[in-house]
mmCIF file of C-alpha atoms in Angstrom:
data_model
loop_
_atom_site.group_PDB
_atom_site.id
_atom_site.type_symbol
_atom_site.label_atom_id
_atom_site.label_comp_id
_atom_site.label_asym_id
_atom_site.label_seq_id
_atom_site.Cartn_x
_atom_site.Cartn_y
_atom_site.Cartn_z
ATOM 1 C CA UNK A 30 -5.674 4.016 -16.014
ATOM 2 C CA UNK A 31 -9.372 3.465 -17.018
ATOM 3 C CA UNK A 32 -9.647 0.138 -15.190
ATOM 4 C CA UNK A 33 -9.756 1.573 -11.692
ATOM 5 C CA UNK A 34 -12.813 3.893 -13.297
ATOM 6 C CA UNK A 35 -14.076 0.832 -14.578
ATOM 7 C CA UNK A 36 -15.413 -0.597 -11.338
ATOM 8 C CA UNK A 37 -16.263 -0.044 -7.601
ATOM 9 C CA UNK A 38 -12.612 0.110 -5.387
ATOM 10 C CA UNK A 39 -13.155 -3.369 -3.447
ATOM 11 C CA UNK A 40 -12.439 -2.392 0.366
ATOM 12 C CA UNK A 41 -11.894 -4.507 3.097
ATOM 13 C CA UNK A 42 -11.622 -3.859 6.609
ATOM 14 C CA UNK A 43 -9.724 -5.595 9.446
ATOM 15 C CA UNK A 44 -10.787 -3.646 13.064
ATOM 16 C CA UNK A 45 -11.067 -6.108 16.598
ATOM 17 C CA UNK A 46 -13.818 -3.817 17.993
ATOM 18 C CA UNK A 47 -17.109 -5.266 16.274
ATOM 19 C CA UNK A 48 -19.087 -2.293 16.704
ATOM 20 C CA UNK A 49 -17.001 0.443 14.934
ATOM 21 C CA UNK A 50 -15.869 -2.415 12.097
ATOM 22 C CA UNK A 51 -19.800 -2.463 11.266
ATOM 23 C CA UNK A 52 -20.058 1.295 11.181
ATOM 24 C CA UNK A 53 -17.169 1.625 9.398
ATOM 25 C CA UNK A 54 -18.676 -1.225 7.167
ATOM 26 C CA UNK A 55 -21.974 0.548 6.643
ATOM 27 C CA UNK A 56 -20.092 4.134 6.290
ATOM 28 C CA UNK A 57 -18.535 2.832 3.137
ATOM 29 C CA UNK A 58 -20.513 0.278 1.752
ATOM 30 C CA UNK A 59 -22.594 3.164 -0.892
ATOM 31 C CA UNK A 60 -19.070 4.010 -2.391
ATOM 32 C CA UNK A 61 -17.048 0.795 -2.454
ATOM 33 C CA UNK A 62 -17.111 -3.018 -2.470
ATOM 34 C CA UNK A 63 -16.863 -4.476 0.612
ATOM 35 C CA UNK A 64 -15.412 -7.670 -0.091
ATOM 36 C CA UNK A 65 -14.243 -9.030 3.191
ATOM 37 C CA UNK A 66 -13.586 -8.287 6.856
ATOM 38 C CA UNK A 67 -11.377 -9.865 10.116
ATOM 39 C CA UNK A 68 -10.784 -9.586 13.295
ATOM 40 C CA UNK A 69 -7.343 -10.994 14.495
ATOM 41 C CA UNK A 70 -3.878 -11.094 12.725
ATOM 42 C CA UNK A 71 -4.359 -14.465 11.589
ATOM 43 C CA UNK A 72 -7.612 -14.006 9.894
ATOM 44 C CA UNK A 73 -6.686 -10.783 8.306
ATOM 45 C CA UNK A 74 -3.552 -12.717 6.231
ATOM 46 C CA UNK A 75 -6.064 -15.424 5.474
ATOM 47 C CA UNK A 76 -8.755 -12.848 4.346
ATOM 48 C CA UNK A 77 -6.535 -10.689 2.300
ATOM 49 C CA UNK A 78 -4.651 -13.339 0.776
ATOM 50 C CA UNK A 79 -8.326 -15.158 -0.364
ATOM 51 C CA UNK A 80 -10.010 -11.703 -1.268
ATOM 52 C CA UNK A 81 -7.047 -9.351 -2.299
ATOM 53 C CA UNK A 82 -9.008 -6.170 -1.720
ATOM 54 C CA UNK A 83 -7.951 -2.592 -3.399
ATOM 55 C CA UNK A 84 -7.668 -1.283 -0.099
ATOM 56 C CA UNK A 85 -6.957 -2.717 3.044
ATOM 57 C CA UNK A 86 -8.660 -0.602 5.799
ATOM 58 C CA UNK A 87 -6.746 -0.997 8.786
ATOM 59 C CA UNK A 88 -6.646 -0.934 12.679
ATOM 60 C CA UNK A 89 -3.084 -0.927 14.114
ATOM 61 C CA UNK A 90 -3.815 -2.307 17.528
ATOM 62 C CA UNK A 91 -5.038 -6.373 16.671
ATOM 63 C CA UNK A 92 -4.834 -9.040 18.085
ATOM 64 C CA UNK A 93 -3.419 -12.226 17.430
ATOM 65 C CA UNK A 94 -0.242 -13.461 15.601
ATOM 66 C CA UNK A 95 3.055 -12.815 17.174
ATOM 67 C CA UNK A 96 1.664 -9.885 18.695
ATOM 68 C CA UNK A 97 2.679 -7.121 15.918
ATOM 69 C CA UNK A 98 -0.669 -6.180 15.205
ATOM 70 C CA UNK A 99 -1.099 -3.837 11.988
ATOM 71 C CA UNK A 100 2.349 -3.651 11.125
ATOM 72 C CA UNK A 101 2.305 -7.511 11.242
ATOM 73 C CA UNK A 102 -0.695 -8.083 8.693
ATOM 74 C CA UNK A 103 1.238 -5.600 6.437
ATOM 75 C CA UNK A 104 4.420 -7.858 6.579
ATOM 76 C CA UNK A 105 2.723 -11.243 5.930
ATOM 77 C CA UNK A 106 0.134 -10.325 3.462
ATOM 78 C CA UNK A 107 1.704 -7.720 1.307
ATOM 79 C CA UNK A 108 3.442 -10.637 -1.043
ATOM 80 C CA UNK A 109 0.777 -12.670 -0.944
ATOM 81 C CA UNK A 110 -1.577 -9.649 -2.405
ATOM 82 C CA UNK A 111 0.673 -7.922 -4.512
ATOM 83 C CA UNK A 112 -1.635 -5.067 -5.333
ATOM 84 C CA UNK A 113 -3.300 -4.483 -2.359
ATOM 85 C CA UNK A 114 -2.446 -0.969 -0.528
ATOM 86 C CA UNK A 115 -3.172 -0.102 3.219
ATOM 87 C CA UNK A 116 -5.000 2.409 4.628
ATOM 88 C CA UNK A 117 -4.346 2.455 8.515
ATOM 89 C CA UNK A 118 -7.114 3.728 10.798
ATOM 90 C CA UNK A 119 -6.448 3.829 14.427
ATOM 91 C CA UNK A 120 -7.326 5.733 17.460
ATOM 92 C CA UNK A 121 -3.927 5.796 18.525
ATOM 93 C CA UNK A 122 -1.779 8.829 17.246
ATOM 94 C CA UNK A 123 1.253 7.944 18.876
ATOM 95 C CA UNK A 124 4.746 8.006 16.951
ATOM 96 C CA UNK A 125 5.349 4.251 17.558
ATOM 97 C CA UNK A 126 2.106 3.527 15.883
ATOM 98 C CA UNK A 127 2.573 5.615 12.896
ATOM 99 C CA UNK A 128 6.305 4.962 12.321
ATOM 100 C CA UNK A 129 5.827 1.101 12.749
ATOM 101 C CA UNK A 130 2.763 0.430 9.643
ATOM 102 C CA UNK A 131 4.482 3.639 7.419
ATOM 103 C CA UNK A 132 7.533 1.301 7.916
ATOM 104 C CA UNK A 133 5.843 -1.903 7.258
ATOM 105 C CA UNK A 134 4.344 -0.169 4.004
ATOM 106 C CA UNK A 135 1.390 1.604 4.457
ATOM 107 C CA UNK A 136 -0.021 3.846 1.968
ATOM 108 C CA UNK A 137 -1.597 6.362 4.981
ATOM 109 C CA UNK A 138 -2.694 6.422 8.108
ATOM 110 C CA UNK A 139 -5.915 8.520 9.775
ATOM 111 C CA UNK A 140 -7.300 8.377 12.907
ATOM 112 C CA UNK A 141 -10.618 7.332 13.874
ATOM 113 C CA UNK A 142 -11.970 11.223 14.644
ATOM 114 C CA UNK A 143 -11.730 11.369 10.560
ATOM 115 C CA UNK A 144 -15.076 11.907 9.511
ATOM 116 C CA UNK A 145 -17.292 9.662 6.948
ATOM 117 C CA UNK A 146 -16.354 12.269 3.717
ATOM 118 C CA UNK A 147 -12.856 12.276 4.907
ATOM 119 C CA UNK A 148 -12.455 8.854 4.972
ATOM 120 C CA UNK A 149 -13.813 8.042 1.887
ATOM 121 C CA UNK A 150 -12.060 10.197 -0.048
ATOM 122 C CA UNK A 151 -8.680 9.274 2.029
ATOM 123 C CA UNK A 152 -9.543 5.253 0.490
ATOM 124 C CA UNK A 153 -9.867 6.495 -2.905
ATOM 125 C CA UNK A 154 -6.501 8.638 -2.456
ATOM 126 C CA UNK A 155 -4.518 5.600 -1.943
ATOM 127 C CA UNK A 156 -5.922 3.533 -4.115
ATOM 128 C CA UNK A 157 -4.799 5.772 -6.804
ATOM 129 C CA UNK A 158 -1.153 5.878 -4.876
ATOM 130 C CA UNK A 159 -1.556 8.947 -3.086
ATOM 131 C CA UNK A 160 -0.209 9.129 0.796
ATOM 132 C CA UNK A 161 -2.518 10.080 2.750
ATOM 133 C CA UNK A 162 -2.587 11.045 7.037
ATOM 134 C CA UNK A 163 -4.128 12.889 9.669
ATOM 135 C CA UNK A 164 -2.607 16.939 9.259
ATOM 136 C CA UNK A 165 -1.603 16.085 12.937
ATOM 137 C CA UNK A 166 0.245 13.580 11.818
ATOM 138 C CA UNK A 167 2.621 15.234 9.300
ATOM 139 C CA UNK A 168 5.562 15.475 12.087
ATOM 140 C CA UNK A 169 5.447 11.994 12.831
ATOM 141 C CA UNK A 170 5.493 10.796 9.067
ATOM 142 C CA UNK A 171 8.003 13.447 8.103
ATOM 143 C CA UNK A 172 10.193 12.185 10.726
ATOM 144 C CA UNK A 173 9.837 8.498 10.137
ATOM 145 C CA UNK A 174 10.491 9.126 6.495
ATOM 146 C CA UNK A 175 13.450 11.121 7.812
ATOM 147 C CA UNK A 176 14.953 8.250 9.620
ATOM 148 C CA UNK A 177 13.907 5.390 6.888
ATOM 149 C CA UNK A 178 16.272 7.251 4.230
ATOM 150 C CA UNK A 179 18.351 8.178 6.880
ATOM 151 C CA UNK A 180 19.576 4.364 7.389
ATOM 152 C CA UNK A 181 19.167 3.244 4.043
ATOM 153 C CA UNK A 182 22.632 2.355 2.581
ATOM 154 C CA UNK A 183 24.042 4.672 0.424
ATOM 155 C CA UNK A 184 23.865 3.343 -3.029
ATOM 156 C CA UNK A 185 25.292 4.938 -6.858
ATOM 157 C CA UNK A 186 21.691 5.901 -8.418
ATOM 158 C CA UNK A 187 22.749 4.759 -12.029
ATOM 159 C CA UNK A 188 24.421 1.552 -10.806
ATOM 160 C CA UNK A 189 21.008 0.779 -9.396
ATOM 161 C CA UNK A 190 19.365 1.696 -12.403
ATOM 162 C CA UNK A 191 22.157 -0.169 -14.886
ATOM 163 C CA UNK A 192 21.465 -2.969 -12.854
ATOM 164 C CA UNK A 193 17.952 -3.174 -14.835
ATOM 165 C CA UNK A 194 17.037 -3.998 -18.068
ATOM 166 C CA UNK A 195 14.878 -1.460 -20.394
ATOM 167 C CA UNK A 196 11.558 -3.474 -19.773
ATOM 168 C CA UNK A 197 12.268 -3.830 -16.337
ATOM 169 C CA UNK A 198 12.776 -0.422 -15.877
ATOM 170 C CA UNK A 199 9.508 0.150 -17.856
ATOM 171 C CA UNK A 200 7.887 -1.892 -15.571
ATOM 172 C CA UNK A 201 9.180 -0.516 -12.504
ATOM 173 C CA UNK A 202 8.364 3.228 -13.412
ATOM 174 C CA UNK A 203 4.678 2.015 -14.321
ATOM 175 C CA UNK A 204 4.621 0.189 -10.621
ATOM 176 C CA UNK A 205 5.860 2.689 -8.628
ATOM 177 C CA UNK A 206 3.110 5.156 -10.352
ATOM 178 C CA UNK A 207 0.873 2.733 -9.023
ATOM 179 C CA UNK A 208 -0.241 0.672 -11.881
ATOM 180 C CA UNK A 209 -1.864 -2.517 -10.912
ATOM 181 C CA UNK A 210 0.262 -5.365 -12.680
ATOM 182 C CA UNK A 211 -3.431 -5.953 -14.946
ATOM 183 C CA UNK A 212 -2.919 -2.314 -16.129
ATOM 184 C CA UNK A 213 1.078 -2.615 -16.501
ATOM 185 C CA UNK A 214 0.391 -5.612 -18.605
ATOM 186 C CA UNK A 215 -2.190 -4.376 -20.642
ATOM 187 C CA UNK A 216 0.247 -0.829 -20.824
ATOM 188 C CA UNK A 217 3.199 -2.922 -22.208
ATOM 189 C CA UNK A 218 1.140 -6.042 -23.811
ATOM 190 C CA UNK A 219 2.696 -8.321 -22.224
ATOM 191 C CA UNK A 220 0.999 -11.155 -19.587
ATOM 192 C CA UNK A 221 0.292 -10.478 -16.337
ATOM 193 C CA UNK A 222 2.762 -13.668 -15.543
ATOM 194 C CA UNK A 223 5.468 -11.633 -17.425
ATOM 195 C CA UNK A 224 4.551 -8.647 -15.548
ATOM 196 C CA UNK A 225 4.994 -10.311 -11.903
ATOM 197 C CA UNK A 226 8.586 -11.737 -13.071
ATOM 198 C CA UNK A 227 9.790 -8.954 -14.129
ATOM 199 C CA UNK A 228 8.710 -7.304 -10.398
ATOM 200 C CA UNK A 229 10.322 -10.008 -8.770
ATOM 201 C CA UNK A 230 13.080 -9.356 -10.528
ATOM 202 C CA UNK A 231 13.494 -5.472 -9.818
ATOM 203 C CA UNK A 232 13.034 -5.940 -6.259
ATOM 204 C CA UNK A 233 15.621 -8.649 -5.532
ATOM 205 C CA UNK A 234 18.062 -6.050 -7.534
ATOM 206 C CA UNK A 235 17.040 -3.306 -5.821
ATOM 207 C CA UNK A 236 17.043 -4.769 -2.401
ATOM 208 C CA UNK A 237 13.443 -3.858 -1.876
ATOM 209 C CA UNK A 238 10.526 -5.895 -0.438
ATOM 210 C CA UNK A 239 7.008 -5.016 -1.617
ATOM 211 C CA UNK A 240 6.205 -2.228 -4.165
ATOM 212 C CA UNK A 241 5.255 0.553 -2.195
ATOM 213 C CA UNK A 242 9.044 0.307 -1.180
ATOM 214 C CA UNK A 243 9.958 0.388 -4.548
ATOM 215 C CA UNK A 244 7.428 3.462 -5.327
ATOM 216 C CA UNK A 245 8.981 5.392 -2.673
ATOM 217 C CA UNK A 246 12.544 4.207 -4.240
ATOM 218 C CA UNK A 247 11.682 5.664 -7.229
ATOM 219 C CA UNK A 248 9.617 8.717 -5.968
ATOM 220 C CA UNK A 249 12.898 9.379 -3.783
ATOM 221 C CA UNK A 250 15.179 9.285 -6.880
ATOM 222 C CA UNK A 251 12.616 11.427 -9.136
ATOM 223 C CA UNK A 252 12.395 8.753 -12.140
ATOM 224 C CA UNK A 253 8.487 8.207 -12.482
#
């Protein structure tokens, strides 16, 4: 996966409180790109959807919208940047907060005592599909995870997979790994076009909605 060595990770950062976004801003700005920032639900789904970061850094409490902060910007922007993943970073450690963006599809979450190393190195985790939280944390996520797979439906593993074809299920395994669809093409050499059909396709049969879904899908089942 040489193309994610190939350049700076381009990071963008969506926090309310003006102060901390700069200082988070000016924290990160020697290792990554800093390609956009916002403010407000609203502008976050414009700015993600224009700039389609690497990395979303992101506060869970923010304004705007319908009033589902994080875990809102997650749900509306995630198809319109397929390849963006999200890195929450809140001050809040409260199971609502962490349950509600891991279940909108976050790739981590860390709170805002997380130091400038630590938070660094937690952006360039996910953006090479790790999970990443807060050790104080691990309840909370283990529990939400818990009750995700917990009310999942019940569904024959090799129907699921039989429901594919062989370069769909290709392109799923490289996905869920966390290829972008640039590297998945260039893996398979096929067209990035080809590539994003054949997504579309595995998550209508799978019943899933974005592909950190389907990478926990897969993770869950042990076939990547």
């Amino acid at each position: 996966m040489g193309g994610k060595e190939a350049r700076r990770i381009r990071v963008a950062v969506v926090d309310d409180h003006e102060m901390f976004r700069i200082g988070v801003i000016s924290t990160l700005r020697p290792f990554f790109d800093i390609v956009a920032q916002a403010a407000d639900v609203e502008g976050a789904v414009a700015m993600i959807a224009e700039s389609k970061p690497d990395v979303v850094l992101l506060d869970v409490h923010v304004p705007g919208g319908a009033g589902g902060g994080g875990a809102e910007i997650l749900t509306n922007s995630q198809p319109l940047s397929h390849d963006s993943v999200f890195l929450a970073l809140s001050v809040s450690d409260s199971p609502q907060d962490v349950g509600s963006v891991i279940r909108a599809g976050a790739q981590g979450y860390v709170t805002k005592t997380v130091s400038g190393k630590e938070l660094v190195s937690a952006i360039r985790q996910v953006h090479e599909g790790y999970a990443v939280f807060s050790p104080k944390l691990a309840g909370f996520v283990l529990s939400t995870f818990q009750t995700m797979q917990g009310s999942s439906k019940k569904i024959d593993d090799d129907n699921e997979l039989d429901s594919l074809s062989a370069r769909e299920q290709e392109v799923m395994r490289l996905i869920a790994r966390g290829y972008t669809y640039k590297e998945t093409a260039a893996e398979l050499f096929i067209s990035v076009k080809t590539v994003e059909t054949h997504v579309s396709k595995v998550l209508r049969k799978l019943q899933l909605s974005n592909r950190n879904e389907l990478a926990r899908w897969a993770a869950d089942r042990r076939i990547v």
